[in-house]
């Protein structure tokens, strides 16, 4: 039988590779700067500890990567916020293969892969976040997504079972998880594809990074693209054409630099940002008849707060 949250923490707090912090503040862990306190913040250092945790857990939980694609409610999170610790930051390279922990920053993977002439990784240059988060979002650009490069994925599913999925079993689709089942992604492997040339790849990576600096409000607090691009269209263009650049609700503003980014530039609360997302969506629908779908993960809001965004929210909290 699974135990309740209080018993769970008492029961597991001595487990090796698992530590809990109570009432842990989350806002500094999200790039946009929102979030309340997590009832428990679980730092995991071993796969076996993660298995125990997921097996016992029956309350709400959520996996926190680097927090670059999240809008967390400012309400306290009533469950367990799971975070993979340092031991998931290992990256091993053998001839033709990279094995990478899910907590490795994507930038580090890209750098190593390019240096070892793994073709294609340069196209992900400048995408922030962790490798696990990138796998959970199939992060990338219109040219390359992480799913194009992954050879296999290891994870622990929500019942605590270790699972292995090879390339053919993954589910690569636009900005949704590569994992075929819910759970915590722990390790990914990548094989070297032909056509790599570190010098050319580094040049391309630099070009992309410079392009991002010009186009994105990289000095502001944001969560990257607010909306997915509708098929054959670009969300930023629609928002721009709807003359919403610079539009503000409270401390949240549609970026004057890139219309699909929202900036938290005056101490916005999560609800300011949520209202701004809804407003942009309504205006674009009224002007062009197109309903934009959020790319950012909305976590911890009530159905009333979410309104028409409810179908897109992570619900119930913790089901990744
Ligand atoms: C300035 C800026 C630019 C950006 N540009 C891009 C871009 O060009 N392309 C793009 O695709 N994205 C972009 N993003 C969004 C973001 O960087 C990516 O989605 C990133 O991959 C998220 O990784 P993360 O570790 O921050 O995940 P988080 O934001 O922490 O989490 C995102 C989702 O992944 C889940 N998750 C995280 N780790 C795991 C894990 N180990 N196992 C299972 N689930 C997990 C979380 O539960 C959540 O649902 C940008 C963001 C910013 C702030």
PDB file of N, CA and C and ligand atoms in Angstrom, residues 31 62-70 84 102 106 126-141 175 183-186 212 216-218 222-225 261 295 297 314 320, ligand 1:
ATOM      1  N   UNK A  31      12.798  30.324 -14.157  1.00  0.00           N
ATOM      2  CA  UNK A  31      13.411  31.421 -14.913  1.00  0.00           C
ATOM      3  C   UNK A  31      12.525  32.670 -14.915  1.00  0.00           C
ATOM      4  N   UNK A  62       5.732  16.875  -8.674  1.00  0.00           N
ATOM      5  CA  UNK A  62       6.114  17.475  -9.949  1.00  0.00           C
ATOM      6  C   UNK A  62       7.619  17.358 -10.098  1.00  0.00           C
ATOM      7  N   UNK A  63       8.075  17.195 -11.343  1.00  0.00           N
ATOM      8  CA  UNK A  63       9.517  17.103 -11.604  1.00  0.00           C
ATOM      9  C   UNK A  63      10.003  18.483 -12.027  1.00  0.00           C
ATOM     10  N   UNK A  64      10.951  18.982 -11.289  1.00  0.00           N
ATOM     11  CA  UNK A  64      11.524  20.284 -11.615  1.00  0.00           C
ATOM     12  C   UNK A  64      12.877  20.072 -12.274  1.00  0.00           C
ATOM     13  N   UNK A  65      12.998  20.542 -13.527  1.00  0.00           N
ATOM     14  CA  UNK A  65      14.305  20.504 -14.181  1.00  0.00           C
ATOM     15  C   UNK A  65      15.034  21.791 -13.828  1.00  0.00           C
ATOM     16  N   UNK A  66      15.380  22.586 -14.860  1.00  0.00           N
ATOM     17  CA  UNK A  66      16.023  23.876 -14.587  1.00  0.00           C
ATOM     18  C   UNK A  66      15.008  25.009 -14.517  1.00  0.00           C
ATOM     19  N   UNK A  67      13.734  24.691 -14.674  1.00  0.00           N
ATOM     20  CA  UNK A  67      12.680  25.697 -14.485  1.00  0.00           C
ATOM     21  C   UNK A  67      12.590  26.743 -15.581  1.00  0.00           C
ATOM     22  N   UNK A  68      13.068  26.429 -16.791  1.00  0.00           N
ATOM     23  CA  UNK A  68      13.073  27.448 -17.849  1.00  0.00           C
ATOM     24  C   UNK A  68      11.820  27.419 -18.728  1.00  0.00           C
ATOM     25  N   UNK A  69      10.937  26.473 -18.454  1.00  0.00           N
ATOM     26  CA  UNK A  69       9.731  26.399 -19.286  1.00  0.00           C
ATOM     27  C   UNK A  69       8.477  26.294 -18.428  1.00  0.00           C
ATOM     28  N   UNK A  70       8.529  26.904 -17.250  1.00  0.00           N
ATOM     29  CA  UNK A  70       7.447  26.720 -16.284  1.00  0.00           C
ATOM     30  C   UNK A  70       6.822  28.037 -15.877  1.00  0.00           C
ATOM     31  N   UNK A  84      16.399  16.229  -9.559  1.00  0.00           N
ATOM     32  CA  UNK A  84      17.542  15.319  -9.680  1.00  0.00           C
ATOM     33  C   UNK A  84      18.819  16.065  -9.305  1.00  0.00           C
ATOM     34  N   UNK A 102      20.123  13.161 -16.735  1.00  0.00           N
ATOM     35  CA  UNK A 102      19.041  14.086 -17.094  1.00  0.00           C
ATOM     36  C   UNK A 102      19.240  15.486 -16.524  1.00  0.00           C
ATOM     37  N   UNK A 106      21.725  21.308 -20.913  1.00  0.00           N
ATOM     38  CA  UNK A 106      21.735  21.005 -22.349  1.00  0.00           C
ATOM     39  C   UNK A 106      22.950  21.651 -23.026  1.00  0.00           C
ATOM     40  N   UNK A 126      22.096  27.253 -27.449  1.00  0.00           N
ATOM     41  CA  UNK A 126      21.375  28.415 -26.920  1.00  0.00           C
ATOM     42  C   UNK A 126      20.034  28.071 -26.295  1.00  0.00           C
ATOM     43  N   UNK A 127      19.581  26.815 -26.434  1.00  0.00           N
ATOM     44  CA  UNK A 127      18.330  26.430 -25.752  1.00  0.00           C
ATOM     45  C   UNK A 127      18.687  26.161 -24.288  1.00  0.00           C
ATOM     46  N   UNK A 128      18.109  26.921 -23.353  1.00  0.00           N
ATOM     47  CA  UNK A 128      18.480  26.710 -21.948  1.00  0.00           C
ATOM     48  C   UNK A 128      17.807  25.473 -21.352  1.00  0.00           C
ATOM     49  N   UNK A 129      18.170  25.140 -20.131  1.00  0.00           N
ATOM     50  CA  UNK A 129      17.505  24.045 -19.422  1.00  0.00           C
ATOM     51  C   UNK A 129      18.366  22.803 -19.335  1.00  0.00           C
ATOM     52  N   UNK A 130      17.775  21.766 -18.751  1.00  0.00           N
ATOM     53  CA  UNK A 130      18.485  20.503 -18.550  1.00  0.00           C
ATOM     54  C   UNK A 130      18.172  19.540 -19.691  1.00  0.00           C
ATOM     55  N   UNK A 131      18.976  18.492 -19.781  1.00  0.00           N
ATOM     56  CA  UNK A 131      18.740  17.481 -20.818  1.00  0.00           C
ATOM     57  C   UNK A 131      17.417  16.742 -20.544  1.00  0.00           C
ATOM     58  N   UNK A 132      17.122  16.487 -19.254  1.00  0.00           N
ATOM     59  CA  UNK A 132      15.849  15.838 -18.911  1.00  0.00           C
ATOM     60  C   UNK A 132      14.664  16.706 -19.297  1.00  0.00           C
ATOM     61  N   UNK A 133      14.779  18.005 -19.011  1.00  0.00           N
ATOM     62  CA  UNK A 133      13.705  18.938 -19.393  1.00  0.00           C
ATOM     63  C   UNK A 133      13.553  18.995 -20.905  1.00  0.00           C
ATOM     64  N   UNK A 134      14.682  18.967 -21.603  1.00  0.00           N
ATOM     65  CA  UNK A 134      14.634  19.016 -23.075  1.00  0.00           C
ATOM     66  C   UNK A 134      13.972  17.756 -23.632  1.00  0.00           C
ATOM     67  N   UNK A 135      14.187  16.611 -22.950  1.00  0.00           N
ATOM     68  CA  UNK A 135      13.541  15.373 -23.406  1.00  0.00           C
ATOM     69  C   UNK A 135      12.046  15.414 -23.089  1.00  0.00           C
ATOM     70  N   UNK A 136      11.711  16.017 -21.945  1.00  0.00           N
ATOM     71  CA  UNK A 136      10.294  16.096 -21.557  1.00  0.00           C
ATOM     72  C   UNK A 136       9.531  17.087 -22.428  1.00  0.00           C
ATOM     73  N   UNK A 137      10.254  18.007 -23.064  1.00  0.00           N
ATOM     74  CA  UNK A 137       9.614  19.020 -23.923  1.00  0.00           C
ATOM     75  C   UNK A 137       9.897  18.776 -25.403  1.00  0.00           C
ATOM     76  N   UNK A 138      10.727  17.786 -25.713  1.00  0.00           N
ATOM     77  CA  UNK A 138      11.286  17.661 -27.065  1.00  0.00           C
ATOM     78  C   UNK A 138      11.712  19.050 -27.560  1.00  0.00           C
ATOM     79  N   UNK A 139      12.572  19.654 -26.768  1.00  0.00           N
ATOM     80  CA  UNK A 139      12.987  21.035 -27.034  1.00  0.00           C
ATOM     81  C   UNK A 139      13.821  21.112 -28.305  1.00  0.00           C
ATOM     82  N   UNK A 140      13.824  22.278 -28.908  1.00  0.00           N
ATOM     83  CA  UNK A 140      14.639  22.482 -30.097  1.00  0.00           C
ATOM     84  C   UNK A 140      14.157  23.664 -30.908  1.00  0.00           C
ATOM     85  N   UNK A 141      14.412  23.565 -32.193  1.00  0.00           N
ATOM     86  CA  UNK A 141      14.025  24.640 -33.106  1.00  0.00           C
ATOM     87  C   UNK A 141      13.304  23.999 -34.294  1.00  0.00           C
ATOM     88  N   UNK A 175       7.107  19.635 -29.096  1.00  0.00           N
ATOM     89  CA  UNK A 175       7.052  20.130 -27.715  1.00  0.00           C
ATOM     90  C   UNK A 175       6.193  19.271 -26.787  1.00  0.00           C
ATOM     91  N   UNK A 183       6.667   9.778 -15.863  1.00  0.00           N
ATOM     92  CA  UNK A 183       7.675   9.431 -14.868  1.00  0.00           C
ATOM     93  C   UNK A 183       8.848  10.379 -14.949  1.00  0.00           C
ATOM     94  N   UNK A 184       9.952   9.973 -14.339  1.00  0.00           N
ATOM     95  CA  UNK A 184      11.137  10.831 -14.284  1.00  0.00           C
ATOM     96  C   UNK A 184      12.214  10.266 -15.210  1.00  0.00           C
ATOM     97  N   UNK A 185      12.620  11.069 -16.157  1.00  0.00           N
ATOM     98  CA  UNK A 185      13.679  10.670 -17.088  1.00  0.00           C
ATOM     99  C   UNK A 185      15.008  10.803 -16.349  1.00  0.00           C
ATOM    100  N   UNK A 186      15.841   9.777 -16.429  1.00  0.00           N
ATOM    101  CA  UNK A 186      17.088   9.807 -15.652  1.00  0.00           C
ATOM    102  C   UNK A 186      18.341   9.880 -16.531  1.00  0.00           C
ATOM    103  N   UNK A 212      20.039  34.526 -31.311  1.00  0.00           N
ATOM    104  CA  UNK A 212      19.145  34.524 -30.149  1.00  0.00           C
ATOM    105  C   UNK A 212      19.286  35.816 -29.349  1.00  0.00           C
ATOM    106  N   UNK A 216      15.876  37.479 -28.867  1.00  0.00           N
ATOM    107  CA  UNK A 216      15.204  37.141 -27.610  1.00  0.00           C
ATOM    108  C   UNK A 216      15.529  38.147 -26.509  1.00  0.00           C
ATOM    109  N   UNK A 217      14.603  38.368 -25.579  1.00  0.00           N
ATOM    110  CA  UNK A 217      14.891  39.248 -24.436  1.00  0.00           C
ATOM    111  C   UNK A 217      15.671  38.471 -23.382  1.00  0.00           C
ATOM    112  N   UNK A 218      16.885  38.071 -23.721  1.00  0.00           N
ATOM    113  CA  UNK A 218      17.630  37.123 -22.890  1.00  0.00           C
ATOM    114  C   UNK A 218      18.063  37.699 -21.552  1.00  0.00           C
ATOM    115  N   UNK A 222      12.055  35.255 -18.308  1.00  0.00           N
ATOM    116  CA  UNK A 222      11.046  34.738 -19.243  1.00  0.00           C
ATOM    117  C   UNK A 222      10.991  33.213 -19.102  1.00  0.00           C
ATOM    118  N   UNK A 223      10.054  32.599 -19.804  1.00  0.00           N
ATOM    119  CA  UNK A 223      10.067  31.131 -19.890  1.00  0.00           C
ATOM    120  C   UNK A 223      10.153  30.684 -21.342  1.00  0.00           C
ATOM    121  N   UNK A 224      10.791  31.494 -22.171  1.00  0.00           N
ATOM    122  CA  UNK A 224      10.900  31.129 -23.588  1.00  0.00           C
ATOM    123  C   UNK A 224       9.565  31.345 -24.285  1.00  0.00           C
ATOM    124  N   UNK A 225       9.292  30.557 -25.308  1.00  0.00           N
ATOM    125  CA  UNK A 225       8.057  30.759 -26.079  1.00  0.00           C
ATOM    126  C   UNK A 225       6.840  30.476 -25.213  1.00  0.00           C
ATOM    127  N   UNK A 261       7.368  35.955 -26.361  1.00  0.00           N
ATOM    128  CA  UNK A 261       7.948  35.877 -25.019  1.00  0.00           C
ATOM    129  C   UNK A 261       7.180  36.816 -24.098  1.00  0.00           C
ATOM    130  N   UNK A 295       2.819  26.675 -24.879  1.00  0.00           N
ATOM    131  CA  UNK A 295       3.980  25.782 -24.846  1.00  0.00           C
ATOM    132  C   UNK A 295       4.482  25.679 -23.401  1.00  0.00           C
ATOM    133  N   UNK A 297       4.624  25.219 -19.493  1.00  0.00           N
ATOM    134  CA  UNK A 297       3.870  24.316 -18.613  1.00  0.00           C
ATOM    135  C   UNK A 297       3.273  25.118 -17.460  1.00  0.00           C
ATOM    136  N   UNK A 314      -0.840  21.353 -16.386  1.00  0.00           N
ATOM    137  CA  UNK A 314      -0.373  20.079 -15.860  1.00  0.00           C
ATOM    138  C   UNK A 314      -1.346  19.706 -14.753  1.00  0.00           C
ATOM    139  N   UNK A 320       3.467  14.055 -14.824  1.00  0.00           N
ATOM    140  CA  UNK A 320       4.348  14.652 -15.836  1.00  0.00           C
ATOM    141  C   UNK A 320       4.046  14.078 -17.206  1.00  0.00           C
TER     142      UNK A 320
HETATM  143  C1  LIG B   1      15.306  32.485 -22.911  1.00  0.00           C
HETATM  144  C2  LIG B   1      14.690  31.143 -23.226  1.00  0.00           C
HETATM  145  C3  LIG B   1      14.796  30.636 -24.503  1.00  0.00           C
HETATM  146  C4  LIG B   1      14.222  29.391 -24.815  1.00  0.00           C
HETATM  147  N1  LIG B   1      14.355  28.904 -26.085  1.00  0.00           N
HETATM  148  C5  LIG B   1      13.837  27.692 -26.389  1.00  0.00           C
HETATM  149  C6  LIG B   1      13.980  27.146 -27.710  1.00  0.00           C
HETATM  150  O1  LIG B   1      14.582  27.722 -28.586  1.00  0.00           O
HETATM  151  N2  LIG B   1      13.428  25.924 -27.951  1.00  0.00           N
HETATM  152  C7  LIG B   1      12.757  25.227 -26.989  1.00  0.00           C
HETATM  153  O2  LIG B   1      12.284  24.114 -27.270  1.00  0.00           O
HETATM  154  N3  LIG B   1      12.603  25.722 -25.735  1.00  0.00           N
HETATM  155  C8  LIG B   1      13.125  26.923 -25.415  1.00  0.00           C
HETATM  156  N4  LIG B   1      12.965  27.422 -24.145  1.00  0.00           N
HETATM  157  C9  LIG B   1      12.190  26.654 -23.158  1.00  0.00           C
HETATM  158  C10 LIG B   1      13.041  25.705 -22.291  1.00  0.00           C
HETATM  159  O3  LIG B   1      14.372  26.119 -22.301  1.00  0.00           O
HETATM  160  C11 LIG B   1      12.984  24.253 -22.760  1.00  0.00           C
HETATM  161  O4  LIG B   1      11.669  23.776 -22.802  1.00  0.00           O
HETATM  162  C12 LIG B   1      13.823  23.349 -21.827  1.00  0.00           C
HETATM  163  O5  LIG B   1      14.061  22.144 -22.489  1.00  0.00           O
HETATM  164  C13 LIG B   1      13.170  23.069 -20.482  1.00  0.00           C
HETATM  165  O6  LIG B   1      14.120  22.393 -19.669  1.00  0.00           O
HETATM  166  P1  LIG B   1      14.144  22.578 -18.085  1.00  0.00           P
HETATM  167  O7  LIG B   1      15.173  21.687 -17.529  1.00  0.00           O
HETATM  168  O8  LIG B   1      14.261  24.010 -17.745  1.00  0.00           O
HETATM  169  O9  LIG B   1      12.704  22.016 -17.719  1.00  0.00           O
HETATM  170  P2  LIG B   1      11.633  22.634 -16.707  1.00  0.00           P
HETATM  171  O10 LIG B   1      11.230  23.981 -17.196  1.00  0.00           O
HETATM  172  O11 LIG B   1      12.108  22.527 -15.320  1.00  0.00           O
HETATM  173  O12 LIG B   1      10.430  21.612 -16.933  1.00  0.00           O
HETATM  174  C14 LIG B   1       9.752  21.555 -18.165  1.00  0.00           C
HETATM  175  C15 LIG B   1       8.937  20.265 -18.189  1.00  0.00           C
HETATM  176  O13 LIG B   1       9.827  19.159 -18.208  1.00  0.00           O
HETATM  177  C16 LIG B   1       9.552  18.282 -17.122  1.00  0.00           C
HETATM  178  N5  LIG B   1      10.819  17.689 -16.703  1.00  0.00           N
HETATM  179  C17 LIG B   1      11.973  18.322 -16.393  1.00  0.00           C
HETATM  180  N6  LIG B   1      12.934  17.429 -16.100  1.00  0.00           N
HETATM  181  C18 LIG B   1      12.371  16.205 -16.217  1.00  0.00           C
HETATM  182  C19 LIG B   1      12.842  14.871 -16.033  1.00  0.00           C
HETATM  183  N7  LIG B   1      14.096  14.598 -15.662  1.00  0.00           N
HETATM  184  N8  LIG B   1      11.973  13.855 -16.243  1.00  0.00           N
HETATM  185  C20 LIG B   1      10.693  14.085 -16.622  1.00  0.00           C
HETATM  186  N9  LIG B   1      10.196  15.321 -16.808  1.00  0.00           N
HETATM  187  C21 LIG B   1      11.024  16.368 -16.603  1.00  0.00           C
HETATM  188  C22 LIG B   1       8.909  19.152 -16.060  1.00  0.00           C
HETATM  189  O14 LIG B   1       8.129  18.376 -15.167  1.00  0.00           O
HETATM  190  C23 LIG B   1       8.076  20.080 -16.935  1.00  0.00           C
HETATM  191  O15 LIG B   1       6.871  19.450 -17.298  1.00  0.00           O
HETATM  192  C24 LIG B   1      13.528  28.660 -23.812  1.00  0.00           C
HETATM  193  C25 LIG B   1      13.438  29.183 -22.510  1.00  0.00           C
HETATM  194  C26 LIG B   1      14.016  30.413 -22.217  1.00  0.00           C
HETATM  195  C27 LIG B   1      13.909  30.937 -20.811  1.00  0.00           C
END
